[in-house]
Amino acid sequence: MNELIILITGIVGATLTFYVSEQLKQGPVRSSALLSLIIGLFFYFFPELFNDYLTKNIPLVFIGASFIGMVSAKVKINYLSLAIAGCLFSIIYLNKSDFFDGYGGALGAMAFIALLTIMVIVKMFYRKKQKNSTHK
């Protein structure tokens, strides 16, 4: 159950940050910071609502996934791709090695890997679809 909540957190973090950035015109940095602050403060003031694992990890996953939502709309990314990238980020987070504990930038690096992976897959799928439609 904890893993499912972490996956949902990743999806919500990425898509909500992008929504606030683009639709509410707050910009990527302000959106990520504001939403992360809200989540962080919520779990700071109400740590007993969830178990210790979720209280510790939900804010971290949300912050990392919000980095995905900071992507520029000029990249032509959609909400489904962002949700999948947020889910992939959560999977990477759940399976990360303890080797990198204490090193800075781990959340950003995982967010970058998740977003880049999804963008490449979408681009490859789009090109294959385009190629197939021109051969008909």
PDB file of C-alpha atoms in Angstrom:
ATOM      1  CA  MET A   1       0.000   0.000   0.000  1.00  0.00           C
ATOM      2  CA  ASN A   2       2.900   2.361   0.782  1.00  0.00           C
ATOM      3  CA  GLU A   3       4.297   1.854  -2.726  1.00  0.00           C
ATOM      4  CA  LEU A   4       0.954   2.731  -4.335  1.00  0.00           C
ATOM      5  CA  ILE A   5       0.763   5.958  -2.334  1.00  0.00           C
ATOM      6  CA  ILE A   6       4.331   6.822  -3.389  1.00  0.00           C
ATOM      7  CA  LEU A   7       3.408   6.191  -7.056  1.00  0.00           C
ATOM      8  CA  ILE A   8       0.348   8.423  -6.776  1.00  0.00           C
ATOM      9  CA  THR A   9       2.448  11.114  -5.080  1.00  0.00           C
ATOM     10  CA  GLY A  10       4.888  11.071  -8.003  1.00  0.00           C
ATOM     11  CA  ILE A  11       2.097  11.417 -10.536  1.00  0.00           C
ATOM     12  CA  VAL A  12       0.366  14.227  -8.634  1.00  0.00           C
ATOM     13  CA  GLY A  13       3.639  16.063  -7.966  1.00  0.00           C
ATOM     14  CA  ALA A  14       4.629  16.159 -11.630  1.00  0.00           C
ATOM     15  CA  THR A  15       1.241  16.999 -13.127  1.00  0.00           C
ATOM     16  CA  LEU A  16       0.149  19.498 -10.481  1.00  0.00           C
ATOM     17  CA  THR A  17       3.404  21.447 -10.713  1.00  0.00           C
ATOM     18  CA  PHE A  18       3.065  21.664 -14.502  1.00  0.00           C
ATOM     19  CA  TYR A  19      -0.583  22.718 -14.159  1.00  0.00           C
ATOM     20  CA  VAL A  20       0.173  25.499 -11.675  1.00  0.00           C
ATOM     21  CA  SER A  21       3.135  26.623 -13.771  1.00  0.00           C
ATOM     22  CA  GLU A  22       1.389  26.739 -17.136  1.00  0.00           C
ATOM     23  CA  GLN A  23      -2.335  27.138 -16.474  1.00  0.00           C
ATOM     24  CA  LEU A  24      -2.110  29.406 -13.434  1.00  0.00           C
ATOM     25  CA  LYS A  25       0.906  31.241 -14.923  1.00  0.00           C
ATOM     26  CA  GLN A  26       3.084  30.934 -11.813  1.00  0.00           C
ATOM     27  CA  GLY A  27       6.235  29.746 -13.556  1.00  0.00           C
ATOM     28  CA  PRO A  28       8.105  26.522 -12.924  1.00  0.00           C
ATOM     29  CA  VAL A  29      10.246  27.568  -9.965  1.00  0.00           C
ATOM     30  CA  ARG A  30       7.451  29.246  -8.029  1.00  0.00           C
ATOM     31  CA  SER A  31       5.092  26.335  -8.721  1.00  0.00           C
ATOM     32  CA  SER A  32       7.554  23.710  -7.548  1.00  0.00           C
ATOM     33  CA  ALA A  33       8.578  25.706  -4.484  1.00  0.00           C
ATOM     34  CA  LEU A  34       5.044  26.631  -3.433  1.00  0.00           C
ATOM     35  CA  LEU A  35       3.593  23.148  -3.802  1.00  0.00           C
ATOM     36  CA  SER A  36       6.609  21.519  -2.147  1.00  0.00           C
ATOM     37  CA  LEU A  37       6.352  23.969   0.745  1.00  0.00           C
ATOM     38  CA  ILE A  38       2.671  23.154   1.217  1.00  0.00           C
ATOM     39  CA  ILE A  39       3.351  19.405   1.241  1.00  0.00           C
ATOM     40  CA  GLY A  40       6.363  19.800   3.522  1.00  0.00           C
ATOM     41  CA  LEU A  41       4.484  21.957   6.018  1.00  0.00           C
ATOM     42  CA  PHE A  42       1.493  19.615   5.965  1.00  0.00           C
ATOM     43  CA  PHE A  43       3.642  16.643   6.940  1.00  0.00           C
ATOM     44  CA  TYR A  44       5.585  18.743   9.447  1.00  0.00           C
ATOM     45  CA  PHE A  45       2.446  19.797  11.310  1.00  0.00           C
ATOM     46  CA  PHE A  46       0.521  16.513  10.894  1.00  0.00           C
ATOM     47  CA  PRO A  47       3.138  13.741  11.058  1.00  0.00           C
ATOM     48  CA  GLU A  48       0.739  11.313  12.748  1.00  0.00           C
ATOM     49  CA  LEU A  49      -1.744  11.117   9.848  1.00  0.00           C
ATOM     50  CA  PHE A  50       0.361   8.527   8.006  1.00  0.00           C
ATOM     51  CA  ASN A  51       2.896   5.940   9.072  1.00  0.00           C
ATOM     52  CA  ASP A  52       6.531   6.978   9.571  1.00  0.00           C
ATOM     53  CA  TYR A  53       7.605   5.668   6.148  1.00  0.00           C
ATOM     54  CA  LEU A  54       5.048   7.778   4.284  1.00  0.00           C
ATOM     55  CA  THR A  55       5.548  10.839   6.490  1.00  0.00           C
ATOM     56  CA  LYS A  56       9.251  10.772   5.621  1.00  0.00           C
ATOM     57  CA  ASN A  57       9.018   9.825   1.937  1.00  0.00           C
ATOM     58  CA  ILE A  58       5.918  11.576   0.543  1.00  0.00           C
ATOM     59  CA  PRO A  59       7.489  15.065   0.796  1.00  0.00           C
ATOM     60  CA  LEU A  60      10.713  13.820  -0.839  1.00  0.00           C
ATOM     61  CA  VAL A  61       8.872  12.118  -3.677  1.00  0.00           C
ATOM     62  CA  PHE A  62       6.644  15.138  -4.205  1.00  0.00           C
ATOM     63  CA  ILE A  63       9.631  17.493  -4.347  1.00  0.00           C
ATOM     64  CA  GLY A  64      11.456  15.232  -6.810  1.00  0.00           C
ATOM     65  CA  ALA A  65       8.374  14.778  -8.982  1.00  0.00           C
ATOM     66  CA  SER A  66       7.783  18.525  -8.959  1.00  0.00           C
ATOM     67  CA  PHE A  67      11.126  18.846 -10.775  1.00  0.00           C
ATOM     68  CA  ILE A  68       9.535  16.871 -13.615  1.00  0.00           C
ATOM     69  CA  GLY A  69       6.617  19.313 -13.652  1.00  0.00           C
ATOM     70  CA  MET A  70       9.054  22.182 -14.141  1.00  0.00           C
ATOM     71  CA  VAL A  71       9.526  21.158 -17.784  1.00  0.00           C
ATOM     72  CA  SER A  72       8.822  23.888 -20.311  1.00  0.00           C
ATOM     73  CA  ALA A  73       5.570  23.783 -22.256  1.00  0.00           C
ATOM     74  CA  LYS A  74       7.682  24.553 -25.332  1.00  0.00           C
ATOM     75  CA  VAL A  75       8.769  20.917 -25.249  1.00  0.00           C
ATOM     76  CA  LYS A  76       5.202  19.971 -26.273  1.00  0.00           C
ATOM     77  CA  ILE A  77       4.672  17.524 -23.427  1.00  0.00           C
ATOM     78  CA  ASN A  78       1.202  16.446 -22.333  1.00  0.00           C
ATOM     79  CA  TYR A  79      -0.244  15.517 -18.960  1.00  0.00           C
ATOM     80  CA  LEU A  80      -0.222  11.788 -19.709  1.00  0.00           C
ATOM     81  CA  SER A  81       3.516  11.889 -20.410  1.00  0.00           C
ATOM     82  CA  LEU A  82       4.067  13.868 -17.218  1.00  0.00           C
ATOM     83  CA  ALA A  83       2.025  11.365 -15.221  1.00  0.00           C
ATOM     84  CA  ILE A  84       4.020   8.457 -16.646  1.00  0.00           C
ATOM     85  CA  ALA A  85       7.282  10.291 -15.913  1.00  0.00           C
ATOM     86  CA  GLY A  86       6.091  10.934 -12.343  1.00  0.00           C
ATOM     87  CA  CYS A  87       5.259   7.251 -11.973  1.00  0.00           C
ATOM     88  CA  LEU A  88       8.660   6.265 -13.379  1.00  0.00           C
ATOM     89  CA  PHE A  89      10.341   8.693 -10.977  1.00  0.00           C
ATOM     90  CA  SER A  90       8.521   7.016  -8.082  1.00  0.00           C
ATOM     91  CA  ILE A  91       9.627   3.577  -9.246  1.00  0.00           C
ATOM     92  CA  ILE A  92      13.225   4.759  -9.480  1.00  0.00           C
ATOM     93  CA  TYR A  93      12.902   6.353  -6.031  1.00  0.00           C
ATOM     94  CA  LEU A  94      11.539   3.150  -4.509  1.00  0.00           C
ATOM     95  CA  ASN A  95      14.396   1.120  -5.997  1.00  0.00           C
ATOM     96  CA  LYS A  96      17.273   3.539  -5.513  1.00  0.00           C
ATOM     97  CA  SER A  97      20.402   2.272  -3.884  1.00  0.00           C
ATOM     98  CA  ASP A  98      21.527   3.461  -0.463  1.00  0.00           C
ATOM     99  CA  PHE A  99      24.914   4.029  -2.059  1.00  0.00           C
ATOM    100  CA  PHE A 100      23.896   7.570  -3.020  1.00  0.00           C
ATOM    101  CA  ASP A 101      22.597   8.597   0.398  1.00  0.00           C
ATOM    102  CA  GLY A 102      24.172  11.856   1.459  1.00  0.00           C
ATOM    103  CA  TYR A 103      25.008  13.013  -2.062  1.00  0.00           C
ATOM    104  CA  GLY A 104      23.271  16.149  -3.255  1.00  0.00           C
ATOM    105  CA  GLY A 105      21.158  16.250  -6.385  1.00  0.00           C
ATOM    106  CA  ALA A 106      19.777  12.706  -6.224  1.00  0.00           C
ATOM    107  CA  LEU A 107      16.132  13.792  -6.563  1.00  0.00           C
ATOM    108  CA  GLY A 108      16.927  16.049  -9.496  1.00  0.00           C
ATOM    109  CA  ALA A 109      18.990  13.368 -11.206  1.00  0.00           C
ATOM    110  CA  MET A 110      16.200  10.805 -10.814  1.00  0.00           C
ATOM    111  CA  ALA A 111      13.656  13.333 -12.108  1.00  0.00           C
ATOM    112  CA  PHE A 112      15.871  14.072 -15.108  1.00  0.00           C
ATOM    113  CA  ILE A 113      16.268  10.363 -15.896  1.00  0.00           C
ATOM    114  CA  ALA A 114      12.514   9.738 -15.643  1.00  0.00           C
ATOM    115  CA  LEU A 115      11.535  12.737 -17.775  1.00  0.00           C
ATOM    116  CA  LEU A 116      14.194  12.151 -20.413  1.00  0.00           C
ATOM    117  CA  THR A 117      13.230   8.481 -20.686  1.00  0.00           C
ATOM    118  CA  ILE A 118       9.570   9.298 -21.277  1.00  0.00           C
ATOM    119  CA  MET A 119      10.376  12.085 -23.729  1.00  0.00           C
ATOM    120  CA  VAL A 120      12.582   9.744 -25.783  1.00  0.00           C
ATOM    121  CA  ILE A 121       9.930   7.005 -25.788  1.00  0.00           C
ATOM    122  CA  VAL A 122       7.235   9.469 -26.889  1.00  0.00           C
ATOM    123  CA  LYS A 123       9.514  10.873 -29.602  1.00  0.00           C
ATOM    124  CA  MET A 124      10.348   7.383 -30.901  1.00  0.00           C
ATOM    125  CA  PHE A 125       6.682   6.380 -30.889  1.00  0.00           C
ATOM    126  CA  TYR A 126       5.693   9.577 -32.701  1.00  0.00           C
ATOM    127  CA  ARG A 127       8.379   9.106 -35.368  1.00  0.00           C
ATOM    128  CA  LYS A 128       7.405   5.470 -35.897  1.00  0.00           C
ATOM    129  CA  LYS A 129       3.750   6.474 -36.187  1.00  0.00           C
ATOM    130  CA  GLN A 130       4.671   9.254 -38.641  1.00  0.00           C
ATOM    131  CA  LYS A 131       6.827   6.883 -40.680  1.00  0.00           C
ATOM    132  CA  ASN A 132       4.042   4.288 -40.900  1.00  0.00           C
ATOM    133  CA  SER A 133       1.482   6.885 -42.001  1.00  0.00           C
ATOM    134  CA  THR A 134       3.692   8.156 -44.844  1.00  0.00           C
ATOM    135  CA  HIS A 135       4.197   4.642 -46.266  1.00  0.00           C
ATOM    136  CA  LYS A 136       0.463   4.008 -46.705  1.00  0.00           C
TER     137      LYS A 136
END
